[in-house]
Amino acid sequence: MVAGFTTDEPTKGLRMTHPKARTRALTIMLGCVALTALLFAGSASAASRGYTLHNKSAKTLELVNASQLPATICNGFICVDTHHPIAFEGRPADGSTLKPGAKINWELKYEFQNTFAAELKYKVLGTDAIVTYTIETSTYTNNSACKVTPPSAGNCTAGGLGLSFN
């Protein structure tokens, strides 16, 4: 006889008779089921990736437009072909402004084994300068780059999901 278990006949299996043994076995089984569910569930599947633009300058930015990338575009270290579609889950409207110190989110669509990309153009109000951001999301990466034209009008930074204008 094993502690907490008895047998009626040699050909029949063990049967639990101790209430604590039954509770312990049930707890272990439920724990295994929960652990299995966590391992195979994966991460929550978001339909977009949020790029945040932070205006750290003393100037107001006005959104000119968001467009599909022309032919092949290289902005900083990112070069992207136009076969990548443009699609957003949320974005500011053309003509909207971003005041000094404010932040805005761009929700570029995400889809497994697909790449989405966009070019975002902002005018620096009170100047003739344009800030251009390139954003791209793919299965395993979220990339961004930026440039200011003319460069003397200010500085921009981009990397991953973070964008800024100084």
CSV table of N, CA and C in Angstrom, one decimal, residues 71-133:
chain,number,residue,atom,x,y,z
A,71,ALA,N,8.6,55.3,-55.3
A,71,ALA,CA,9.6,54.3,-55.9
A,71,ALA,C,10.3,53.6,-54.7
A,72,THR,N,11.6,53.8,-54.7
A,72,THR,CA,12.4,53.3,-53.5
A,72,THR,C,12.9,54.6,-52.8
A,73,ILE,N,12.7,54.6,-51.6
A,73,ILE,CA,13.1,55.8,-50.8
A,73,ILE,C,14.1,55.4,-49.8
A,74,CYS,N,15.1,56.2,-49.6
A,74,CYS,CA,16.1,56.0,-48.5
A,74,CYS,C,16.0,57.2,-47.7
A,75,ASN,N,15.8,57.0,-46.4
A,75,ASN,CA,15.7,58.1,-45.4
A,75,ASN,C,16.6,57.6,-44.3
A,76,GLY,N,17.8,58.3,-44.1
A,76,GLY,CA,18.7,57.8,-43.1
A,76,GLY,C,19.2,56.4,-43.6
A,77,PHE,N,19.1,55.5,-42.7
A,77,PHE,CA,19.6,54.1,-42.9
A,77,PHE,C,18.5,53.2,-43.5
A,78,ILE,N,17.3,53.7,-43.6
A,78,ILE,CA,16.2,52.8,-44.1
A,78,ILE,C,15.9,53.1,-45.5
A,79,CYS,N,15.9,52.0,-46.3
A,79,CYS,CA,15.5,52.1,-47.7
A,79,CYS,C,14.3,51.1,-47.9
A,80,VAL,N,13.2,51.6,-48.5
A,80,VAL,CA,12.0,50.8,-48.5
A,80,VAL,C,11.4,50.9,-50.0
A,81,ASP,N,11.0,49.8,-50.5
A,81,ASP,CA,10.3,49.8,-51.8
A,81,ASP,C,8.8,50.1,-51.7
A,82,THR,N,8.2,50.5,-52.8
A,82,THR,CA,6.8,50.9,-52.7
A,82,THR,C,5.8,49.8,-52.7
A,83,HIS,N,6.3,48.6,-52.9
A,83,HIS,CA,5.3,47.5,-52.8
A,83,HIS,C,4.7,47.3,-51.5
A,84,HIS,N,5.3,48.0,-50.5
A,84,HIS,CA,4.7,47.9,-49.1
A,84,HIS,C,3.4,48.8,-49.1
A,85,PRO,N,2.3,48.3,-48.7
A,85,PRO,CA,1.1,49.1,-48.6
A,85,PRO,C,1.1,50.1,-47.4
A,86,ILE,N,0.3,51.1,-47.5
A,86,ILE,CA,0.1,52.0,-46.4
A,86,ILE,C,-1.3,51.8,-45.8
A,87,ALA,N,-1.3,51.6,-44.5
A,87,ALA,CA,-2.6,51.4,-43.8
A,87,ALA,C,-2.5,51.8,-42.4
A,88,PHE,N,-3.4,52.5,-41.9
A,88,PHE,CA,-3.4,53.0,-40.5
A,88,PHE,C,-4.6,52.5,-39.7
A,89,GLU,N,-4.4,52.3,-38.4
A,89,GLU,CA,-5.5,52.0,-37.5
A,89,GLU,C,-6.0,53.2,-36.8
A,90,GLY,N,-5.1,54.3,-36.9
A,90,GLY,CA,-5.4,55.6,-36.3
A,90,GLY,C,-4.3,56.5,-36.7
A,91,ARG,N,-4.7,57.8,-37.0
A,91,ARG,CA,-3.7,58.8,-37.4
A,91,ARG,C,-4.4,60.2,-37.3
A,92,PRO,N,-3.5,61.2,-37.1
A,92,PRO,CA,-4.1,62.6,-37.1
A,92,PRO,C,-4.5,63.0,-38.6
A,93,ALA,N,-5.4,63.9,-38.7
A,93,ALA,CA,-5.9,64.4,-39.9
A,93,ALA,C,-4.9,65.3,-40.6
A,94,ASP,N,-4.9,65.3,-41.9
A,94,ASP,CA,-4.1,66.3,-42.6
A,94,ASP,C,-4.5,67.7,-42.2
A,95,GLY,N,-3.5,68.6,-42.0
A,95,GLY,CA,-3.8,69.9,-41.5
A,95,GLY,C,-3.8,70.1,-40.0
A,96,SER,N,-3.8,69.0,-39.3
A,96,SER,CA,-3.8,69.1,-37.8
A,96,SER,C,-2.4,69.6,-37.4
A,97,THR,N,-2.4,70.2,-36.2
A,97,THR,CA,-1.2,70.8,-35.7
A,97,THR,C,-0.7,70.1,-34.4
A,98,LEU,N,0.6,70.2,-34.2
A,98,LEU,CA,1.2,69.6,-33.0
A,98,LEU,C,2.0,70.8,-32.4
A,99,LYS,N,1.5,71.2,-31.2
A,99,LYS,CA,2.0,72.4,-30.5
A,99,LYS,C,3.3,72.0,-29.8
A,100,PRO,N,4.1,73.0,-29.5
A,100,PRO,CA,5.4,72.7,-28.7
A,100,PRO,C,5.1,71.9,-27.5
A,101,GLY,N,5.9,70.8,-27.2
A,101,GLY,CA,5.7,70.0,-26.0
A,101,GLY,C,4.7,68.9,-26.2
A,102,ALA,N,3.9,68.9,-27.2
A,102,ALA,CA,2.8,68.0,-27.4
A,102,ALA,C,3.3,66.7,-28.1
A,103,LYS,N,2.5,65.6,-27.9
A,103,LYS,CA,2.8,64.3,-28.5
A,103,LYS,C,1.5,63.8,-29.3
A,104,ILE,N,1.8,63.1,-30.4
A,104,ILE,CA,0.7,62.5,-31.1
A,104,ILE,C,1.1,61.1,-31.5
A,105,ASN,N,0.1,60.2,-31.6
A,105,ASN,CA,0.3,58.8,-32.0
A,105,ASN,C,-0.1,58.5,-33.4
A,106,TRP,N,0.7,57.7,-34.1
A,106,TRP,CA,0.4,57.2,-35.4
A,106,TRP,C,0.3,55.7,-35.3
A,107,GLU,N,-0.8,55.1,-35.6
A,107,GLU,CA,-1.0,53.6,-35.5
A,107,GLU,C,-0.9,53.0,-36.9
A,108,LEU,N,0.3,52.6,-37.3
A,108,LEU,CA,0.6,52.0,-38.6
A,108,LEU,C,0.2,50.5,-38.4
A,109,LYS,N,-0.6,50.1,-39.4
A,109,LYS,CA,-1.1,48.7,-39.4
A,109,LYS,C,0.1,47.7,-39.3
A,110,TYR,N,-0.2,46.6,-38.5
A,110,TYR,CA,0.7,45.5,-38.4
A,110,TYR,C,0.0,44.2,-38.8
A,111,GLU,N,0.7,43.4,-39.5
A,111,GLU,CA,0.2,42.1,-39.9
A,111,GLU,C,1.3,41.1,-40.1
A,112,PHE,N,1.2,39.9,-39.5
A,112,PHE,CA,2.2,38.9,-39.5
A,112,PHE,C,2.6,38.6,-41.0
A,113,GLN,N,3.9,38.6,-41.3
A,113,GLN,CA,4.5,38.3,-42.6
A,113,GLN,C,4.1,39.3,-43.6
A,114,ASN,N,3.9,40.6,-43.2
A,114,ASN,CA,3.6,41.7,-44.1
A,114,ASN,C,4.4,42.9,-43.6
A,115,THR,N,4.6,43.8,-44.5
A,115,THR,CA,5.3,45.1,-44.2
A,115,THR,C,4.4,46.2,-44.6
A,116,PHE,N,4.3,47.2,-43.7
A,116,PHE,CA,3.5,48.4,-44.0
A,116,PHE,C,4.5,49.6,-43.8
A,117,ALA,N,4.4,50.6,-44.6
A,117,ALA,CA,5.3,51.7,-44.5
A,117,ALA,C,4.6,53.0,-44.9
A,118,ALA,N,5.0,54.2,-44.4
A,118,ALA,CA,4.4,55.4,-44.8
A,118,ALA,C,5.5,56.5,-44.6
A,119,GLU,N,5.2,57.6,-45.4
A,119,GLU,CA,6.0,58.8,-45.2
A,119,GLU,C,5.1,59.9,-44.7
A,120,LEU,N,5.6,60.5,-43.6
A,120,LEU,CA,4.8,61.5,-42.9
A,120,LEU,C,5.5,62.9,-43.1
A,121,LYS,N,4.8,63.9,-43.6
A,121,LYS,CA,5.4,65.2,-43.9
A,121,LYS,C,4.7,66.2,-43.0
A,122,TYR,N,5.6,67.0,-42.3
A,122,TYR,CA,5.1,68.1,-41.4
A,122,TYR,C,5.8,69.4,-41.9
A,123,LYS,N,5.0,70.4,-41.9
A,123,LYS,CA,5.6,71.8,-42.1
A,123,LYS,C,5.9,72.4,-40.7
A,124,VAL,N,7.0,73.0,-40.6
A,124,VAL,CA,7.4,73.8,-39.4
A,124,VAL,C,6.8,75.2,-39.6
A,125,LEU,N,5.7,75.5,-38.9
A,125,LEU,CA,5.0,76.8,-39.1
A,125,LEU,C,6.0,77.9,-38.8
A,126,GLY,N,5.8,79.0,-39.6
A,126,GLY,CA,6.7,80.2,-39.4
A,126,GLY,C,8.0,80.1,-40.1
A,127,THR,N,8.2,78.9,-40.9
A,127,THR,CA,9.4,78.7,-41.6
A,127,THR,C,9.0,78.1,-43.0
A,128,ASP,N,10.0,77.9,-43.8
A,128,ASP,CA,9.7,77.1,-45.0
A,128,ASP,C,10.2,75.7,-44.9
A,129,ALA,N,10.5,75.2,-43.7
A,129,ALA,CA,11.0,73.9,-43.5
A,129,ALA,C,10.0,72.8,-43.5
A,130,ILE,N,10.4,71.6,-43.9
A,130,ILE,CA,9.6,70.4,-43.9
A,130,ILE,C,10.4,69.3,-43.1
A,131,VAL,N,9.6,68.6,-42.2
A,131,VAL,CA,10.2,67.5,-41.5
A,131,VAL,C,9.5,66.2,-42.1
A,132,THR,N,10.3,65.3,-42.6
A,132,THR,CA,9.8,64.1,-43.2
A,132,THR,C,10.2,62.9,-42.3
A,133,TYR,N,9.2,62.1,-41.9
A,133,TYR,CA,9.5,60.9,-41.2
A,133,TYR,C,9.1,59.7,-42.0
